Tab-separated table of C-alpha atoms and ligand atoms in Angstrom:
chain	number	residue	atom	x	y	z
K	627	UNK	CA	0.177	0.688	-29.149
K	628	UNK	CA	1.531	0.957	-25.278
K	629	UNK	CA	0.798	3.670	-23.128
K	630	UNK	CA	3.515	5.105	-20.779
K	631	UNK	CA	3.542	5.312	-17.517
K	632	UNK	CA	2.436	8.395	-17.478
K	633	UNK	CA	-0.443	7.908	-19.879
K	634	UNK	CA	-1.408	4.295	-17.346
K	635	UNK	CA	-1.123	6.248	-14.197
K	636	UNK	CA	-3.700	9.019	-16.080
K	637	UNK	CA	-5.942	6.153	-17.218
K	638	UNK	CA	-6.407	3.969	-14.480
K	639	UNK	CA	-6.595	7.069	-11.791
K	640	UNK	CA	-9.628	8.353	-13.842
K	641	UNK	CA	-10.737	4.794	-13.942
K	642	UNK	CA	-11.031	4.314	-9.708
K	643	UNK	CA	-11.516	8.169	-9.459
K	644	UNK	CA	-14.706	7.382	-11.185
K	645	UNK	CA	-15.948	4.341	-9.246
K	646	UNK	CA	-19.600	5.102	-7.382
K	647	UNK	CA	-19.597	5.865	-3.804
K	648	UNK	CA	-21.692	3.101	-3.430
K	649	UNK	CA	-19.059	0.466	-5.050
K	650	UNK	CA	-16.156	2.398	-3.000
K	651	UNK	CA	-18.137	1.792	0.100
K	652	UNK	CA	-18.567	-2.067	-0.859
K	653	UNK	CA	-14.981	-2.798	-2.267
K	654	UNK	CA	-13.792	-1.611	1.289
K	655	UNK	CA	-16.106	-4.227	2.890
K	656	UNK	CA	-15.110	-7.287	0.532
K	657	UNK	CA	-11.422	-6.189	0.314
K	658	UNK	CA	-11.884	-7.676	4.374
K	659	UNK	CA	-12.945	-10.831	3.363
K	660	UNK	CA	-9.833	-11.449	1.011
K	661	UNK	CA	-7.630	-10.227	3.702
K	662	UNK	CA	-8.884	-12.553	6.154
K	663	UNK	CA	-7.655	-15.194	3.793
K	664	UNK	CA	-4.142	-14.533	4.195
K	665	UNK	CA	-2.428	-17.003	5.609
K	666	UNK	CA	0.108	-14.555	6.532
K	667	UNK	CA	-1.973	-12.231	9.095
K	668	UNK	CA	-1.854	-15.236	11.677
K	669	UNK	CA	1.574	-14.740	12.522
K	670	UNK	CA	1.340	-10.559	11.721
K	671	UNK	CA	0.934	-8.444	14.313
K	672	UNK	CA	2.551	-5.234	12.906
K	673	UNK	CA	0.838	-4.174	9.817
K	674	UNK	CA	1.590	-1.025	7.627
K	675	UNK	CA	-1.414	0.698	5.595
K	676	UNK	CA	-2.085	3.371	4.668
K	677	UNK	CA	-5.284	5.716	4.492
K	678	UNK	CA	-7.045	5.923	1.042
K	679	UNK	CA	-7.227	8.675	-0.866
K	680	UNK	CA	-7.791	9.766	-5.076
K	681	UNK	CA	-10.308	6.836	-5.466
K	682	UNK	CA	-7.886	4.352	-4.080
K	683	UNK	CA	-9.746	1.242	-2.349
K	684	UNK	CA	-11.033	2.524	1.221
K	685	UNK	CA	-8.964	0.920	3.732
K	686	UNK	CA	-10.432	2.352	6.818
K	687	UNK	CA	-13.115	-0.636	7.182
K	688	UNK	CA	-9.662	-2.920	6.748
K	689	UNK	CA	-8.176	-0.819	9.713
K	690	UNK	CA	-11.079	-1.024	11.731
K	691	UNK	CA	-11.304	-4.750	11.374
K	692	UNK	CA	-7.671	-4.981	12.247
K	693	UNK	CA	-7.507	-3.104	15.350
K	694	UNK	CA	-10.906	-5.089	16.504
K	695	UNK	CA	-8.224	-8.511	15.299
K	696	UNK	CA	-6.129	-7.111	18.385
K	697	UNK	CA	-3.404	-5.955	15.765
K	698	UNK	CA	-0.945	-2.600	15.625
K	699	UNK	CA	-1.766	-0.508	12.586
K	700	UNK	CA	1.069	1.567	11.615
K	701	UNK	CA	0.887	4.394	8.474
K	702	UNK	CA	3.596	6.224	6.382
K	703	UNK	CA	4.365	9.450	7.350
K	704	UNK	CA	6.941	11.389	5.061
K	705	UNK	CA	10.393	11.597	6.387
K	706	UNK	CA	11.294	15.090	7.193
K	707	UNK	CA	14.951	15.131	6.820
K	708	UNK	CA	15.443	12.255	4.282
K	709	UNK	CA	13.787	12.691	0.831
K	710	UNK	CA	11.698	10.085	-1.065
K	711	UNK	CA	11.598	8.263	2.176
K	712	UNK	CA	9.084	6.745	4.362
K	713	UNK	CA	8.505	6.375	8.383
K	714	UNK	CA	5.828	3.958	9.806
K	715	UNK	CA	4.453	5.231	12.543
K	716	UNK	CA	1.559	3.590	15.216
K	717	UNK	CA	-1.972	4.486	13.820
K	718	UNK	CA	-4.590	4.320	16.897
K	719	UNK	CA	-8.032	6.267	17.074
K	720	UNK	CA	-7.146	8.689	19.225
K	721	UNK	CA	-3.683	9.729	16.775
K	722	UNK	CA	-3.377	12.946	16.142
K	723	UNK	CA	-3.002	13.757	12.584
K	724	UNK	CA	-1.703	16.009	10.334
K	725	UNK	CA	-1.956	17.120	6.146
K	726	UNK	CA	1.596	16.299	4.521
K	727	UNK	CA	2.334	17.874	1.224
K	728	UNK	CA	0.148	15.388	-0.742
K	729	UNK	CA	-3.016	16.855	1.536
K	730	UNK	CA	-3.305	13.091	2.683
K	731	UNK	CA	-3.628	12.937	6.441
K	732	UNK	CA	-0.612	11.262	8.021
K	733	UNK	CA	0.176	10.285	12.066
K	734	UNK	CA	1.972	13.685	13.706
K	735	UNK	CA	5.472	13.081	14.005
K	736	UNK	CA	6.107	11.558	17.368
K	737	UNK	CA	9.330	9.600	17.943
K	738	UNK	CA	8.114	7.551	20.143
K	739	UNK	CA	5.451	6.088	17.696
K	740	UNK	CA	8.270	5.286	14.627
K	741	UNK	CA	8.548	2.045	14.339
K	742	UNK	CA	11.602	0.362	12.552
K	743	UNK	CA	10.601	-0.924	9.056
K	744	UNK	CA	12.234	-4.458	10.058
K	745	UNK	CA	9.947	-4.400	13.120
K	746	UNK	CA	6.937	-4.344	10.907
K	747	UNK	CA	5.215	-8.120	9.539
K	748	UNK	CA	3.546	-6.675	6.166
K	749	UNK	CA	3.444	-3.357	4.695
K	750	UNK	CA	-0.032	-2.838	2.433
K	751	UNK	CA	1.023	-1.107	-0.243
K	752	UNK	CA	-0.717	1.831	-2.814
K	753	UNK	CA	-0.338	1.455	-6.739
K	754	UNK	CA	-1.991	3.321	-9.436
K	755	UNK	CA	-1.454	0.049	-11.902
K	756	UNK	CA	-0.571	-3.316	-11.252
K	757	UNK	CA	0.449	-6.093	-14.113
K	758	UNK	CA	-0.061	-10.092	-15.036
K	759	UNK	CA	3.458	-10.121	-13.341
K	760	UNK	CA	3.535	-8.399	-10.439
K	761	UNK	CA	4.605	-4.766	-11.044
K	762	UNK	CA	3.185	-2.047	-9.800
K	763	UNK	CA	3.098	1.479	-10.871
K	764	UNK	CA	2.396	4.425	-8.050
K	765	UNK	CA	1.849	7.721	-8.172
K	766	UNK	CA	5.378	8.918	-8.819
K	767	UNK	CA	7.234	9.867	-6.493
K	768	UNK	CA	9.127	6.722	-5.780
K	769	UNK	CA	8.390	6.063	-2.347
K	770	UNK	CA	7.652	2.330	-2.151
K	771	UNK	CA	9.934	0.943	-4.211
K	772	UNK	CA	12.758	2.503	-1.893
K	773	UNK	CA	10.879	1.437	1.142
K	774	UNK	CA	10.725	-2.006	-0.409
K	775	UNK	CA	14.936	-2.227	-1.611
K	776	UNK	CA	15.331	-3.881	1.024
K	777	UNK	CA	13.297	-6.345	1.190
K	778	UNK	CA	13.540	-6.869	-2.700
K	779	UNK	CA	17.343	-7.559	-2.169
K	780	UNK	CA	17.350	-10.046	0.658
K	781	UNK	CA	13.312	-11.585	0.545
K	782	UNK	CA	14.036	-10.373	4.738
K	783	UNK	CA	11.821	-8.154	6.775
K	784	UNK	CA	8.452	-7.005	6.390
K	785	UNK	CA	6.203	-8.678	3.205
K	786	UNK	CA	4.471	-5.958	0.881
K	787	UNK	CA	1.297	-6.830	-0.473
K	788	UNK	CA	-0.223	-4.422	-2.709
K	789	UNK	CA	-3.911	-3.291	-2.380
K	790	UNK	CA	-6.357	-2.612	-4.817
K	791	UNK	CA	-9.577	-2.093	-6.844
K	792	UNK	CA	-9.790	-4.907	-9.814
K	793	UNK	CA	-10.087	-2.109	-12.400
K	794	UNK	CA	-6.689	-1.346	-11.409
K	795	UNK	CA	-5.059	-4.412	-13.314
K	796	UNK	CA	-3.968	-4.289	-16.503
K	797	UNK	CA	-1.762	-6.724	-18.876
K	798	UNK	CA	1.850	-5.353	-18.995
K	799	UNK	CA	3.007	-2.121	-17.594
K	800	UNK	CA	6.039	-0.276	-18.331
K	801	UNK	CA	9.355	-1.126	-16.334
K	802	UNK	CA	12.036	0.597	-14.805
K	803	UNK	CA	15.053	-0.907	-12.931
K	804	UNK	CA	13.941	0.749	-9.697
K	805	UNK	CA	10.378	-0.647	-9.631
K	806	UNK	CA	9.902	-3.673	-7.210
K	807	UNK	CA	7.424	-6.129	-8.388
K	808	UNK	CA	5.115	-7.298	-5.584
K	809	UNK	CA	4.754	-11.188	-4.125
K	810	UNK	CA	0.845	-10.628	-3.403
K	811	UNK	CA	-1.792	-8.493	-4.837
K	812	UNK	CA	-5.562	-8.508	-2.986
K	813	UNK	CA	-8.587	-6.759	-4.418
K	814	UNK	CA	-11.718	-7.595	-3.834
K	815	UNK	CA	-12.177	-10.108	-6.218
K	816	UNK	CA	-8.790	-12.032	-6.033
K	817	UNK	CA	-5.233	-12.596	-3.635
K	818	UNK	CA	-2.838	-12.461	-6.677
K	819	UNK	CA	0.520	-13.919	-6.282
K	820	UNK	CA	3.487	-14.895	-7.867
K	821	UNK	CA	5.683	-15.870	-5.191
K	822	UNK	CA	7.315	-19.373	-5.572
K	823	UNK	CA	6.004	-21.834	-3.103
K	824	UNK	CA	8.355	-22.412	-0.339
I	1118	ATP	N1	15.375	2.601	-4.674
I	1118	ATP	C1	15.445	3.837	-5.194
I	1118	ATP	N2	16.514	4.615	-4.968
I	1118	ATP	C2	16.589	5.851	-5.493
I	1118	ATP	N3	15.622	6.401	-6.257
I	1118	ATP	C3	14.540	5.679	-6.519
I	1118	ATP	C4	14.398	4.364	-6.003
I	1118	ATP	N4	13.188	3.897	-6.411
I	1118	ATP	C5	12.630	4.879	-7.152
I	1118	ATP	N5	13.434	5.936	-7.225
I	1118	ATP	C6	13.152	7.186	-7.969
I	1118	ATP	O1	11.819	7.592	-7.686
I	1118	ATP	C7	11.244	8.186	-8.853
I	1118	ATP	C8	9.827	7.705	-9.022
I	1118	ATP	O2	9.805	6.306	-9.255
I	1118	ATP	P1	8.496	5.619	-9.845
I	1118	ATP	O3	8.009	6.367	-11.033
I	1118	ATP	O4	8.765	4.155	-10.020
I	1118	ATP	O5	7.471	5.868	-8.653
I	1118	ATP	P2	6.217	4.955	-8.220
I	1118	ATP	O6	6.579	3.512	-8.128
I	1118	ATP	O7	5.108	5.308	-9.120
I	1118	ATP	O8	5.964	5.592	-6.777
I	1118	ATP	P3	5.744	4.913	-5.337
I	1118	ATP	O9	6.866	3.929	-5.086
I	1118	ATP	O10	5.796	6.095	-4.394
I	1118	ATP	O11	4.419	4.259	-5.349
I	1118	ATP	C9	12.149	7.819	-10.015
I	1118	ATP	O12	12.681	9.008	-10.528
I	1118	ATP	C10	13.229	6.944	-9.459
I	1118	ATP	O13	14.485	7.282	-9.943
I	1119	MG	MG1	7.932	2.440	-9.204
């Protein structure tokens, strides 16, 4: 029997919503070490995240570690005036944030701090649900995989690379035509990736 993507997206939330506080904390720490591995981050210097929240894998150590790297953390905020879609704006200490819609605490919208998607290096993508090929499954509301058209359609601009807790894989998901499969996957455990050498 296969689930739906609504039933997966039930299942594996539960699943990470579950985790101890004590394995959150640690998965946080480790998911570092696997992201210092990627050859990619030497030539990054603009890197999208964003901040963890419904048992999702804690990327604040990640950010921390990246701003001590000397990097420029930037985080989704939802566009105001353009549904479904996302701006990246600079993340520093001293940001001032605000609660979107979701309740998850994004940059304040400042201008001055957007920065163009093609100006980014990698964008570190959420998922629910990720599969032995790639795809991901999010929350629902669509927002990465139009973020990530782009890049989808011409392998230009910013990389994505999905983040997440090992409990979050599972075998096959569900596909849609809309859904962008992902080059690289790191948990704490493993960099996944599928990308053809070039
Ligand atoms: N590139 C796109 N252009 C227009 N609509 C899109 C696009 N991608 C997704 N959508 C719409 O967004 C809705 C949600 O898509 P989906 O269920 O795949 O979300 P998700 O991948 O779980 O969310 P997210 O990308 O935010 O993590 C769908 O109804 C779909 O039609
Ligand atoms: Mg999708």
């Amino acid at each position: 029997m296969t689930l739906s993507r609504q039933e997966f997206r039930q299942q594996v939330r539960q699943l990470r919503q579950q985790l101890p506080h004590h394995f959150q904390q640690q998965a946080g720490l480790t998911l570092i070490e696997q992201f210092a591995l990627l050859p990619e981050l030497k030539f990054a210097q603009h890197i999208a995240l964003y901040l963890s929240a419904d048992g999702e894998i804690d990327t604040n150590p990640l950010i921390d570690w990246l701003w001590q790297q000397g990097k420029q953390v930037y985080l989704p905020v939802i566009h105001p005036f353009s549904k479904g879609h996302l701006l990246f704006l600079h993340y520093q200490p001293e940001t001032e944030m605000v609660l979107n819609k979701y309740r998850i605490l994004e940059p304040k919208l400042k201008q001055p701090l957007i920065r163009p998607l093609y100006q980014l290096d990698l964008i570190c993508t959420p998922l629910v649900a990720f599969d032995s090929t790639g795809h991901r499954l999010g929350m629902g509301g669509g927002y990465y995989d139009r973020t990530l058209q782009p890049w989808f359609d011409s392998q230009r601009g910013p990389k994505p690379i999905g983040l997440a807790h090992d409990c979050q894989h599972v075998s096959k998901l569900p596909i849609e035509a809309w859904d962008v499969p992902l080059p690289k996957i790191v948990t704490p455990s493993t960099i996944w990736q599928w990308e053809t050498a070039v």
